[in-house]
Short mmCIF file of C-alpha atoms in Angstrom, two decimals:
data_model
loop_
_atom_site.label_atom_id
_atom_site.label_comp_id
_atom_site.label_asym_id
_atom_site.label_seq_id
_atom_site.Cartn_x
_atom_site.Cartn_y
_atom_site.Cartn_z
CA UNK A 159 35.06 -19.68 17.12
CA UNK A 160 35.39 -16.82 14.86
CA UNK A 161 33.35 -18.47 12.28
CA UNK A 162 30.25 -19.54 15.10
CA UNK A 163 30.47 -15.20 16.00
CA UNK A 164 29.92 -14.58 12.60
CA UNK A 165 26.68 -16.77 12.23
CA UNK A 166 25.51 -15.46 15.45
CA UNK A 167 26.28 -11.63 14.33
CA UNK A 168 23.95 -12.34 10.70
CA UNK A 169 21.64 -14.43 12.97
CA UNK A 170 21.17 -11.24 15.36
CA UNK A 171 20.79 -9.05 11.76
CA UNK A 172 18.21 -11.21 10.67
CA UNK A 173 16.51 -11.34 12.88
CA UNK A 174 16.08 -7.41 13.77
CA UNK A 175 15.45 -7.15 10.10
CA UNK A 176 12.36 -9.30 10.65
CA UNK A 177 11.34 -7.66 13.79
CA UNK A 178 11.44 -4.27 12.16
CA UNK A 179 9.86 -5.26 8.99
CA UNK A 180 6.48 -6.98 10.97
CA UNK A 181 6.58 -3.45 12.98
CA UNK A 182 6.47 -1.77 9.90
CA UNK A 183 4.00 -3.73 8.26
CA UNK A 184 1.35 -3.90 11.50
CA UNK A 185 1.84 -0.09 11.59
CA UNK A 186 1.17 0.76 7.86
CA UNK A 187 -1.87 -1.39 8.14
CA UNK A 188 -2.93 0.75 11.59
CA UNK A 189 -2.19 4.35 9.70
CA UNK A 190 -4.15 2.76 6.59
CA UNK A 191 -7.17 2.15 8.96
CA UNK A 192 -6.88 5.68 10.64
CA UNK A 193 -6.32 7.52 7.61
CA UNK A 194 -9.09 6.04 5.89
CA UNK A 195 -11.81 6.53 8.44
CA UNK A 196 -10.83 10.43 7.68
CA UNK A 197 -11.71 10.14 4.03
CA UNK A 198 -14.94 8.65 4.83
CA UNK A 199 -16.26 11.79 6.50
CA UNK A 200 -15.16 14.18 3.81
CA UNK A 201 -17.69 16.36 1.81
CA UNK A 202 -18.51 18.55 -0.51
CA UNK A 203 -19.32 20.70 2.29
CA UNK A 204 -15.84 20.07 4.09
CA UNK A 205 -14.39 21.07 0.86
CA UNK A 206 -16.01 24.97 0.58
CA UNK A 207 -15.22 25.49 3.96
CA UNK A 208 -11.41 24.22 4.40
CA UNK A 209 -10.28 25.45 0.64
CA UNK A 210 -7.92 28.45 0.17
CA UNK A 211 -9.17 30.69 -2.18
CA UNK A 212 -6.01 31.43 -3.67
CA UNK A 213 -5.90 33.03 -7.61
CA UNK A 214 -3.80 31.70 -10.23
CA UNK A 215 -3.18 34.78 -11.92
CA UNK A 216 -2.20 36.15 -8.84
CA UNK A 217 0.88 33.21 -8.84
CA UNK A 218 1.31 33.90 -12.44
CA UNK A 219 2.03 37.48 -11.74
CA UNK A 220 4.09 36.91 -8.54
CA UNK A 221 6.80 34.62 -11.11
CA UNK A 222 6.45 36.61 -14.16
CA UNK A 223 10.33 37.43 -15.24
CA UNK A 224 9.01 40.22 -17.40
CA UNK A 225 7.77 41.68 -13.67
CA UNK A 226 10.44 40.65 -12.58
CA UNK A 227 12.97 42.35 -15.17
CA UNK A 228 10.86 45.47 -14.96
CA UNK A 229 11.35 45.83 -11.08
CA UNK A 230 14.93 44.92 -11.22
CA UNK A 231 15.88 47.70 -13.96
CA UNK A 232 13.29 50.21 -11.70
CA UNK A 233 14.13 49.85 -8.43
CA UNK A 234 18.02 50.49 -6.26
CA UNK A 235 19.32 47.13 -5.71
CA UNK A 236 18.35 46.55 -2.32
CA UNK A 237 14.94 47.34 -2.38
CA UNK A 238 14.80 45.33 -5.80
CA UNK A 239 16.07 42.38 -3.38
CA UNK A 240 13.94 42.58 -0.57
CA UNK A 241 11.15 43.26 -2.40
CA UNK A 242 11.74 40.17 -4.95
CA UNK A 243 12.17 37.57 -2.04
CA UNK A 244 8.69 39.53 -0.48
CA UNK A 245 7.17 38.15 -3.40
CA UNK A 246 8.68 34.95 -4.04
CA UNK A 247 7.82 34.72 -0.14
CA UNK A 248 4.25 34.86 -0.99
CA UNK A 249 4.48 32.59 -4.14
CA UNK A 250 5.87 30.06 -2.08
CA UNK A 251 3.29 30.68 0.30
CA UNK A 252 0.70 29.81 -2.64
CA UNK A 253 2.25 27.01 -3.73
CA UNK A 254 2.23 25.35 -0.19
CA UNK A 255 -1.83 26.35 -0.09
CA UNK A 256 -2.19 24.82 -4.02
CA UNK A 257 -0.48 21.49 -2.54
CA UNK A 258 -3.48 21.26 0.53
CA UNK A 259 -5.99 21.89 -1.73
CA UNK A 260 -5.18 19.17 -4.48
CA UNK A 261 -4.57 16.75 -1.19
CA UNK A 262 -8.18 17.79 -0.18
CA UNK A 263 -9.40 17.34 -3.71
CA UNK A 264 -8.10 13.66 -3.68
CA UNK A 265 -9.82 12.67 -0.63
CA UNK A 266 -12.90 14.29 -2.27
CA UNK A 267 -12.76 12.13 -5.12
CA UNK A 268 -11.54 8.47 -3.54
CA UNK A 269 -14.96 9.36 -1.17
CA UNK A 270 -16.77 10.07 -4.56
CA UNK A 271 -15.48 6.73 -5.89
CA UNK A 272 -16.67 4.50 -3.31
CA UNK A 273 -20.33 5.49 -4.28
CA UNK A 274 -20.41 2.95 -7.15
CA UNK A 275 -20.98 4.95 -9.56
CA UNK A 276 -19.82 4.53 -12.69
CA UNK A 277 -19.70 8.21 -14.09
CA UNK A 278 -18.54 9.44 -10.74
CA UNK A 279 -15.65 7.28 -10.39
CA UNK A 280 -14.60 8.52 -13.83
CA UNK A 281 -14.95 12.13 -12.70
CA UNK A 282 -12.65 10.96 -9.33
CA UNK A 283 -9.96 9.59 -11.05
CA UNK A 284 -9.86 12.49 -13.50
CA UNK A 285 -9.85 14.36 -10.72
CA UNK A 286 -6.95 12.45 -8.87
CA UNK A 287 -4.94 12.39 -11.73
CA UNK A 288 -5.08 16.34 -11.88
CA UNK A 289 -4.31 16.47 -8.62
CA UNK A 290 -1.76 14.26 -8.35
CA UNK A 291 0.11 15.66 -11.53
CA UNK A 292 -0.34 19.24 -9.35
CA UNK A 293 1.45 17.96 -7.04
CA UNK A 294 4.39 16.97 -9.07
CA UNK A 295 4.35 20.11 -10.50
CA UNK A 296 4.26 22.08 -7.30
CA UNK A 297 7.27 20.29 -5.69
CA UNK A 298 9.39 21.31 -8.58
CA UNK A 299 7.85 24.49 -8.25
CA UNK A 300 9.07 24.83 -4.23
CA UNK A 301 12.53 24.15 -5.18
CA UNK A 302 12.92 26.20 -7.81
CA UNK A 303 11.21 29.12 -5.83
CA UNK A 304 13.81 28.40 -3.00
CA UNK A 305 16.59 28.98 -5.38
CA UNK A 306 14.72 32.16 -6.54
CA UNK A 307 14.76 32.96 -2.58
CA UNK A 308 18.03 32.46 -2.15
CA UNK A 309 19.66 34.30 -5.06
CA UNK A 310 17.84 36.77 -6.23
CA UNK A 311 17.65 38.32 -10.21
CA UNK A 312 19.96 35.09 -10.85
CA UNK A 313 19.75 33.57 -14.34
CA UNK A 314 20.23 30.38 -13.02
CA UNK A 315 19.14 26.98 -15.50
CA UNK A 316 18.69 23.34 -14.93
CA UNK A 317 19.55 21.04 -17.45
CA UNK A 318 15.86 19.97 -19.99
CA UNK A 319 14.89 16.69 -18.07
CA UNK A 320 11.82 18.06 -18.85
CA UNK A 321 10.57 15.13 -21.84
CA UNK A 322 11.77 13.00 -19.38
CA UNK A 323 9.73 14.29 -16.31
CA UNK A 324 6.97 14.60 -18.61
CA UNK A 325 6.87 10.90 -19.46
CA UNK A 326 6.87 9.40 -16.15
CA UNK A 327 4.00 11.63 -15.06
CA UNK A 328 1.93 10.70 -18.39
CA UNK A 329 2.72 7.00 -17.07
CA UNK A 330 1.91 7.75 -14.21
CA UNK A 331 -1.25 9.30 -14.85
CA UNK A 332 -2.54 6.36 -17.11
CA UNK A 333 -1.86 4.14 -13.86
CA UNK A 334 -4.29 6.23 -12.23
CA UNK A 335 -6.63 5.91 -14.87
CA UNK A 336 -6.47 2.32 -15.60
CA UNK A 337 -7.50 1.54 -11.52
CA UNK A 338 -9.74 -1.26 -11.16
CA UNK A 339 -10.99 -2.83 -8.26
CA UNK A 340 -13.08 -6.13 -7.00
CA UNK B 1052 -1.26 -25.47 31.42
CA UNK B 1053 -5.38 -25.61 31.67
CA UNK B 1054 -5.83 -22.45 30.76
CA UNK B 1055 -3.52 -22.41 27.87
CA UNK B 1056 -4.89 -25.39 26.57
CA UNK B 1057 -8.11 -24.03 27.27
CA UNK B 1058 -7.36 -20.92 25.38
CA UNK B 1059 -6.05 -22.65 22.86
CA UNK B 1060 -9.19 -24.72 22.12
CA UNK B 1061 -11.06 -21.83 22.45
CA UNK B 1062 -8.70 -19.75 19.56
CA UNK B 1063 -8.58 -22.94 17.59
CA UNK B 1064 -12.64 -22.82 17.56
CA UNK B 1065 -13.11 -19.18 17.29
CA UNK B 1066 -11.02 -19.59 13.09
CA UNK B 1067 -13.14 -22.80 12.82
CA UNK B 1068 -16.71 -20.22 13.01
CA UNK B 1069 -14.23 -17.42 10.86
CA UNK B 1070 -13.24 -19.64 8.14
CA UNK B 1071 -17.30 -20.76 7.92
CA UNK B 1072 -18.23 -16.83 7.99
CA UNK B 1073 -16.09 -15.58 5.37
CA UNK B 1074 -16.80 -18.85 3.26
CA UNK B 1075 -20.03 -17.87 3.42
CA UNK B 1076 -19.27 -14.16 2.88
CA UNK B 1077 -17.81 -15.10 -0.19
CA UNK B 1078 -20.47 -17.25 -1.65
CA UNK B 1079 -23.16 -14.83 -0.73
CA UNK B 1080 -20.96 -12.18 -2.53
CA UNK B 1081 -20.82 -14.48 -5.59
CA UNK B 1082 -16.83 -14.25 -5.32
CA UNK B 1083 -16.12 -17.50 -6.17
CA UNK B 1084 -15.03 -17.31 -9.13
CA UNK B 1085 -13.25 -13.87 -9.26
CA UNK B 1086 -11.35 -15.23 -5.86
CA UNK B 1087 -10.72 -18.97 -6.57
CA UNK B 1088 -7.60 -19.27 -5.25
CA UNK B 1089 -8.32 -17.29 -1.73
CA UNK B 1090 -11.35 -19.43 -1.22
CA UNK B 1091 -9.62 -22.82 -1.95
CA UNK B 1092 -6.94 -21.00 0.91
CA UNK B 1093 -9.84 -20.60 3.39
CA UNK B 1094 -11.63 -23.96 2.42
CA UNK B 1095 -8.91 -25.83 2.69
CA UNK B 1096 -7.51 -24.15 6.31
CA UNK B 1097 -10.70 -24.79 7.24
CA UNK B 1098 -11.17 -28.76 5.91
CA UNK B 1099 -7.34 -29.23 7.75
CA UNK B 1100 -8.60 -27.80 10.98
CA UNK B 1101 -11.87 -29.63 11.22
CA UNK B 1102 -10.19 -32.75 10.44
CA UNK B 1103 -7.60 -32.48 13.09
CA UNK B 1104 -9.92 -31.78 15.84
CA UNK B 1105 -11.03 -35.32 15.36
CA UNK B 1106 -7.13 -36.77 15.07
CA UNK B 1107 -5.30 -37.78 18.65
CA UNK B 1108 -2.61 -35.51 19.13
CA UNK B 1109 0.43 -36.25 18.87
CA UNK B 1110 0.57 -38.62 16.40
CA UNK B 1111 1.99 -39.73 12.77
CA UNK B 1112 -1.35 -38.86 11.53
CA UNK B 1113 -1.86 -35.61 13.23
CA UNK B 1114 1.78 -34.79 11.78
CA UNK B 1115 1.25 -35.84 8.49
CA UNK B 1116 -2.31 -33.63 7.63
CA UNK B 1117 -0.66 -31.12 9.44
CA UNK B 1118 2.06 -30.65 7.78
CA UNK B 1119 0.73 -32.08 3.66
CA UNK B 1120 -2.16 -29.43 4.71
CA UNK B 1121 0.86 -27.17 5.74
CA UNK B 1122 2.26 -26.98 2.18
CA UNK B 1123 -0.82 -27.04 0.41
CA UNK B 1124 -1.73 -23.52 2.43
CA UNK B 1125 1.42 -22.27 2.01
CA UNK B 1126 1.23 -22.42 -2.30
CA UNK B 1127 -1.98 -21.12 -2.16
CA UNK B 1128 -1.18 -18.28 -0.41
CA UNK B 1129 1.31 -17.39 -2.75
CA UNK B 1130 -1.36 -17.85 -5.67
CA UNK B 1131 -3.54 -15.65 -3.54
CA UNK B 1132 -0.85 -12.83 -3.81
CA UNK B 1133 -0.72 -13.07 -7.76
CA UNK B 1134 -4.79 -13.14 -7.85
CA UNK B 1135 -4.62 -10.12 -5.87
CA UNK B 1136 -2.00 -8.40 -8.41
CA UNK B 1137 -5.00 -8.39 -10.96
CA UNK B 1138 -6.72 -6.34 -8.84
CA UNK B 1139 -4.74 -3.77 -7.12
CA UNK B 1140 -2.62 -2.90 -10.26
CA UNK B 1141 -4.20 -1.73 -13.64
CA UNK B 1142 -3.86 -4.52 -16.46
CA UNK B 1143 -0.95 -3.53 -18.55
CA UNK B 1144 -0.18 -6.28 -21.47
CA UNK B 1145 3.70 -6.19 -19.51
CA UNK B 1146 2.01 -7.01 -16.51
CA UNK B 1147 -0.24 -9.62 -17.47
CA UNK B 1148 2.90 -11.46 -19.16
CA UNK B 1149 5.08 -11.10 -15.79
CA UNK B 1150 2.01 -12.15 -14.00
CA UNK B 1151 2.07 -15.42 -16.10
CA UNK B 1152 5.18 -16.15 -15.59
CA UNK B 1153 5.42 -15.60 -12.18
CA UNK B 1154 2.49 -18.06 -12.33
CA UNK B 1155 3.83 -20.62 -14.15
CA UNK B 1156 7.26 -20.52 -11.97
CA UNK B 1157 4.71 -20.47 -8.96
CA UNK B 1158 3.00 -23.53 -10.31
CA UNK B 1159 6.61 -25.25 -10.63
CA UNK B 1160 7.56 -24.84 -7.19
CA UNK B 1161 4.19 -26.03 -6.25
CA UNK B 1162 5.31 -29.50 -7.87
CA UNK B 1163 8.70 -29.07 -6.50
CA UNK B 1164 7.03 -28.73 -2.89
CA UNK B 1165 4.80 -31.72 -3.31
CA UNK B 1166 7.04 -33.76 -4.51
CA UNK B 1167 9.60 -33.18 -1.54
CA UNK B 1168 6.75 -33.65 0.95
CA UNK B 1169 6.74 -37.34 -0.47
CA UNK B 1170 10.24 -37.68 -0.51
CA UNK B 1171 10.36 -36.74 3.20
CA UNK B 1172 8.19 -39.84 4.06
CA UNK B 1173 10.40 -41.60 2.00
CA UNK B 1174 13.99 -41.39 2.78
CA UNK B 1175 16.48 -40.67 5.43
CA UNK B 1176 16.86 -37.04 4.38
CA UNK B 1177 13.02 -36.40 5.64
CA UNK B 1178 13.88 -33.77 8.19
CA UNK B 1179 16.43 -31.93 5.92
CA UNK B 1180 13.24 -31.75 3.49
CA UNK B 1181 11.21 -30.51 6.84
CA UNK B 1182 13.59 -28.14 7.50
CA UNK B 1183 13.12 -26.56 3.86
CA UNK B 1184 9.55 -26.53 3.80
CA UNK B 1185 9.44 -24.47 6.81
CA UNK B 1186 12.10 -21.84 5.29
CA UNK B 1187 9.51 -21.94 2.04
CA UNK B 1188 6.84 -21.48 4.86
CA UNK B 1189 8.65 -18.57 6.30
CA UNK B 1190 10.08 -17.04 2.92
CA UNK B 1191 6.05 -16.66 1.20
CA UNK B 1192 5.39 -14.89 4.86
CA UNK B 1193 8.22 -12.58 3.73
CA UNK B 1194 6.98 -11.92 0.66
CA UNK B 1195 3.19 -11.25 1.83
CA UNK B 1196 4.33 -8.53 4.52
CA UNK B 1197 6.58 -6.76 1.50
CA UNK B 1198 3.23 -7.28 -0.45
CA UNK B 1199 1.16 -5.80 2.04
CA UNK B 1200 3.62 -2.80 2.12
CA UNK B 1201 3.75 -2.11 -1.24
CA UNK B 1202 -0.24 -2.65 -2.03
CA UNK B 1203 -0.75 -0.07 1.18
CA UNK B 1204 1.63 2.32 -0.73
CA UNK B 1205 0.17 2.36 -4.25
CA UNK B 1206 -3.70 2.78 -2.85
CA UNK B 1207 -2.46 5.35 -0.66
CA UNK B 1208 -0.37 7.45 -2.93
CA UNK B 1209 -2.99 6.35 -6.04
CA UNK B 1210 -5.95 7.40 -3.96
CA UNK B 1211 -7.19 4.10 -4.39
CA UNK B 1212 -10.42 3.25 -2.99
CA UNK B 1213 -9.19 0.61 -0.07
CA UNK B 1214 -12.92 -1.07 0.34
CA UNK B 1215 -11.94 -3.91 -1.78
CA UNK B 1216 -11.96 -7.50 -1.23
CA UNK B 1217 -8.54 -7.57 -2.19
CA UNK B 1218 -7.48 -5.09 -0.11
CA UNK B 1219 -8.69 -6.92 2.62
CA UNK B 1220 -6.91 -9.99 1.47
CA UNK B 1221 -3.80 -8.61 1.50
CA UNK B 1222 -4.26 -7.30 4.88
CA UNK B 1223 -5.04 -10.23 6.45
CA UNK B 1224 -2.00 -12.09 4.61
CA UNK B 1225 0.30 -9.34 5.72
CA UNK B 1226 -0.66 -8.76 9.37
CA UNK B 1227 -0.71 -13.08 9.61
CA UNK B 1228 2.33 -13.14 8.24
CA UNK B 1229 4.05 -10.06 10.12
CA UNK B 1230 3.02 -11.53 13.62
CA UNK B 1231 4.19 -15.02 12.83
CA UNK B 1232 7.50 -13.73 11.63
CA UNK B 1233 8.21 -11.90 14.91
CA UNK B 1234 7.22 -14.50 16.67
CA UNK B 1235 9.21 -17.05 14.90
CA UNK B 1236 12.10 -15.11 15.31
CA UNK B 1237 11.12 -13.88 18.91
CA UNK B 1238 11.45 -17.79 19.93
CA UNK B 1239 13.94 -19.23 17.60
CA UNK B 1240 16.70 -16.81 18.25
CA UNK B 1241 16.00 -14.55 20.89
CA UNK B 1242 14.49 -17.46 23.03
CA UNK B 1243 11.88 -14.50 24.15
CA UNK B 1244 8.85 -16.97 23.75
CA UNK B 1245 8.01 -20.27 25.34
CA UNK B 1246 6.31 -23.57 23.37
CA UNK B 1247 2.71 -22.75 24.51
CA UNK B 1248 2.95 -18.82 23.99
CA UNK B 1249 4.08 -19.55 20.28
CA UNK B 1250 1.20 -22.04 19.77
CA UNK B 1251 -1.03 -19.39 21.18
CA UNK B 1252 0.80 -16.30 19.16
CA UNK B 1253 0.33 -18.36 16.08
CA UNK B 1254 -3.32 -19.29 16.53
CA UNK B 1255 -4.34 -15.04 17.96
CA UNK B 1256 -2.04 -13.91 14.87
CA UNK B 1257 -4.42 -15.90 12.15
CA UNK B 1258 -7.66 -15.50 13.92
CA UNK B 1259 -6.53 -11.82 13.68
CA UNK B 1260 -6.34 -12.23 9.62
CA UNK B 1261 -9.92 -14.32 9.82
CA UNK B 1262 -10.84 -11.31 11.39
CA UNK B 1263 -9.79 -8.98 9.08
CA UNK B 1264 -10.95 -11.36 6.05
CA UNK B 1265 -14.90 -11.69 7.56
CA UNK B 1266 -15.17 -7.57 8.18
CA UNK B 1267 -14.54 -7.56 4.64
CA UNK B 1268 -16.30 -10.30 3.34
CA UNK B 1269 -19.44 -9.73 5.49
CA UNK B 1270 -20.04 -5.77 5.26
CA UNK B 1271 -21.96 -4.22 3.57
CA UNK B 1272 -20.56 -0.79 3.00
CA UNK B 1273 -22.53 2.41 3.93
CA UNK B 1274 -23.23 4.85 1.13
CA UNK B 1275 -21.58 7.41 1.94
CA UNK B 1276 -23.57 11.20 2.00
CA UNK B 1277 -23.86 12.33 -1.81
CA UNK B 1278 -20.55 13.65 -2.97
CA UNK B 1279 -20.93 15.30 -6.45
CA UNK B 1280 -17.41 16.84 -7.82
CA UNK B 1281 -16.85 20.46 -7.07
CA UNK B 1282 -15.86 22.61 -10.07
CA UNK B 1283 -12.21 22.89 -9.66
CA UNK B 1284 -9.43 25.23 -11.77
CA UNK B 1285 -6.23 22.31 -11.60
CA UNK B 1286 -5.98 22.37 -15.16
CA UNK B 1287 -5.38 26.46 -14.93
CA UNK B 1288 -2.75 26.20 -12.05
CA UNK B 1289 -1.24 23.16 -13.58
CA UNK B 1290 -0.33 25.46 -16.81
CA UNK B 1291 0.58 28.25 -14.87
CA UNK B 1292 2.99 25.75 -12.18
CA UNK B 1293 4.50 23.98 -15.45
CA UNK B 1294 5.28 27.32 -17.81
CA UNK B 1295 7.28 28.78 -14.42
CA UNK B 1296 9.19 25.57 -14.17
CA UNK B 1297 9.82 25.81 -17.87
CA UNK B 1298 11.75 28.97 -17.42
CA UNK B 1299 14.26 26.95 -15.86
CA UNK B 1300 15.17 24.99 -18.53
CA UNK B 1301 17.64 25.24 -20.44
CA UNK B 1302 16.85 23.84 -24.02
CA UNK B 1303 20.22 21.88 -25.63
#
């Protein structure tokens, strides 16, 4: 008896298992259709008119620790703190805006590369693999500038994953590079 | 009971003119060769269903094509999913070698297969044999819809272009084989389905791959407007992201 409610019990599992994996499958398939009729309308033209026109040196300024030593020793405390998570505010702000634009940059280029062209598709997955290495960057970016947010003028260090980090995005990137398609 | 047998002629037809289209597709494409295995797939889904309009059914003959066709299909979809590995992924010298294997291990349980379809004519153990060719059946279906997942992933998050013939492969696989799962399991263990609704799910399910497979064999795709590459300063905020995270660091 107890051995029959046990088949039954991984029969039911199974089964949902299945049910849920087809539903997953028939939906990725659906967002793949939807999502890809977007990038076939975007331009150029789409591009100057939904970019943020937002200045690196700007950013670089915004996390500069010699700024940011130079405000800490010159302002009250404070005003040193509220002013510091103003601009790590707007920095994160930036970053957020950097992360849409290399998203719209990708679907600029995967358009570009279904024109054929040989050169062009180069340029696109150059492009892509910028963008997409941007987009690493600017996640570890947001969490770091959340710490900063949180506790400000804290000397705060992460252990140095960094060769690490930096060798699954060159991998990465030559997976980009090496697409091919029939 | 007419109009499901009706319906079911009419399904049966409607992959008969598919399978012609997209063998056509592909020879007009001059795919032949770069998709051997998917059109030997089509060709021979499409030899098995012609012939068995002509076959009384039921009968020992009917059975028998359906079911040697059955396991023929079934290995050749699974070479279809390694052909479409060449194209989806770049061609790494590690890849190539696990592609080969997987091949040649693919290639082994084709013989395996075969040779337990004639040993199922042969002795008393024929529907035990049955039994496991349908769980083979129902296990490459498995591994198409995780296929299709992960293929959907990588050109998504790769920025893939998705107007390949490939592509459109895998789809079909994947969407046949997610539909025929659930319904499988919709009937078999939830007893949600009758005898003539499965027939019919089955049939809608791969005329609903044939579709997918001629829209991709048959279009032509539209040039898109011209899209030249805007002058972009990634490079700049990628040195500027990576020396802040840098800071972070500390350097053992």
């Amino acid at each position: 008896m107890e051995s029959r409610g046990n088949r039954l019990h991984s029969t039911m599992v199974s089964t949902l298992l299945i049910l849920a994996l087809s539903v997953i499958a028939l939906a990725i398939v659906w967002s793949l259709l939807v999502q890809n009729s977007q990038t076939r309308t975007f331009t150029v033209r789409d591009w100057e008119e939904k970019k943020h026109p937002i200045d690196v040196q700007v950013f670089r300024n915004l996390v500069d620790p010699k700024e940011e030593h130079y405000l800490e020793l010159a302002l009250p405390l404070d005003r040193f703190t509220s002013f510091h998570r103003r601009r790590t505010r707007l920095a994160l702000r930036m970053v957020i805006l950097a992360k849409e634009n290399a998203e719209m940059l990708t679907r600029l280029a995967v358009c570009a590369k279904t024109k054929n062209d040989p050169v062009l598709t180069r340029e696109a997955e150059r492009l892509i693999a910028a963008a997409t290495l941007l987009r690493f960057n600017l996640l570890l970016a947001k969490y770091c500038l959340f710490i900063r947010w949180a506790f400000p003028g804290s000397t705060f260090a992460l252990p140095a994953v960094e060769a690490q980090y930096h060798k699954v995005i060159e991998s990465f990137l030559r997976v980009q590079q090496g697409g091919c398609q029939t | 009971m007419i109009f499901s047998s009706l319906l079911t002629h009419i399904l049966w037809w409607f992959s008969i003119a598919l399978e012609i289209a997209i063998v056509f597709g592909i020879v007009r494409r001059k795919l032949l060769f770069a998709l051997p295995f998917f059109f030997s797939y089509i060709l021979s889904m499409l030899c098995r269903d012609i012939v068995l309009v002509f076959i009384k059914y039921p009968g020992n003959l009917y059975a028998r094509i359906y079911w040697y066709g059955e396991v023929v299909t079934v290995l050749l979809a699974l070479a279809v999913i390694f052909e479409t590995a060449k194209y989806v992924f770049p061609q790494y010298p590690a890849l190539k070698v696990v592609l080969k294997v997987a091949r040649a291990l693919g290639a082994i349980a084709g013989l395996v297969a075969i040779l337990m379809m004639l040993m199922a004519e042969v002795t008393p153990e024929g529907d035990h044999i049955f039994n496991l060719i349908i769980l083979a059946e129902r296990s490459v279906k498995f591994v198409e819809v995780i296929w299709l997942i992960l293929v959907t992933s990588v050109i998504t998050y790769y920025g893939n272009n998705w107007r390949q013939c490939s592509i459109g492969i895998v789809a079909g696989l994947g969407v046949h084989a997610a539909l025929t799962l659930a319904v499988f399991e919709l009937r078999t263990h939830a007893n949600f389905v009758s005898d003539i609704a499965f027939v019919l799910c089955n049939l809608a399910a791969y005329n609903a791959a044939a579709v997918i497979w001629t829209f991709f064999f048959l279009s032509t795709w539209r040039s898109l407007p011209s899209t030249d590459l805007p002058e972009t300063d990634l490079s700049e905020w990628n040195h500027a992201v990576t020396a802040y995270t840098q800071q972070w660091y500390r350097r053992y």
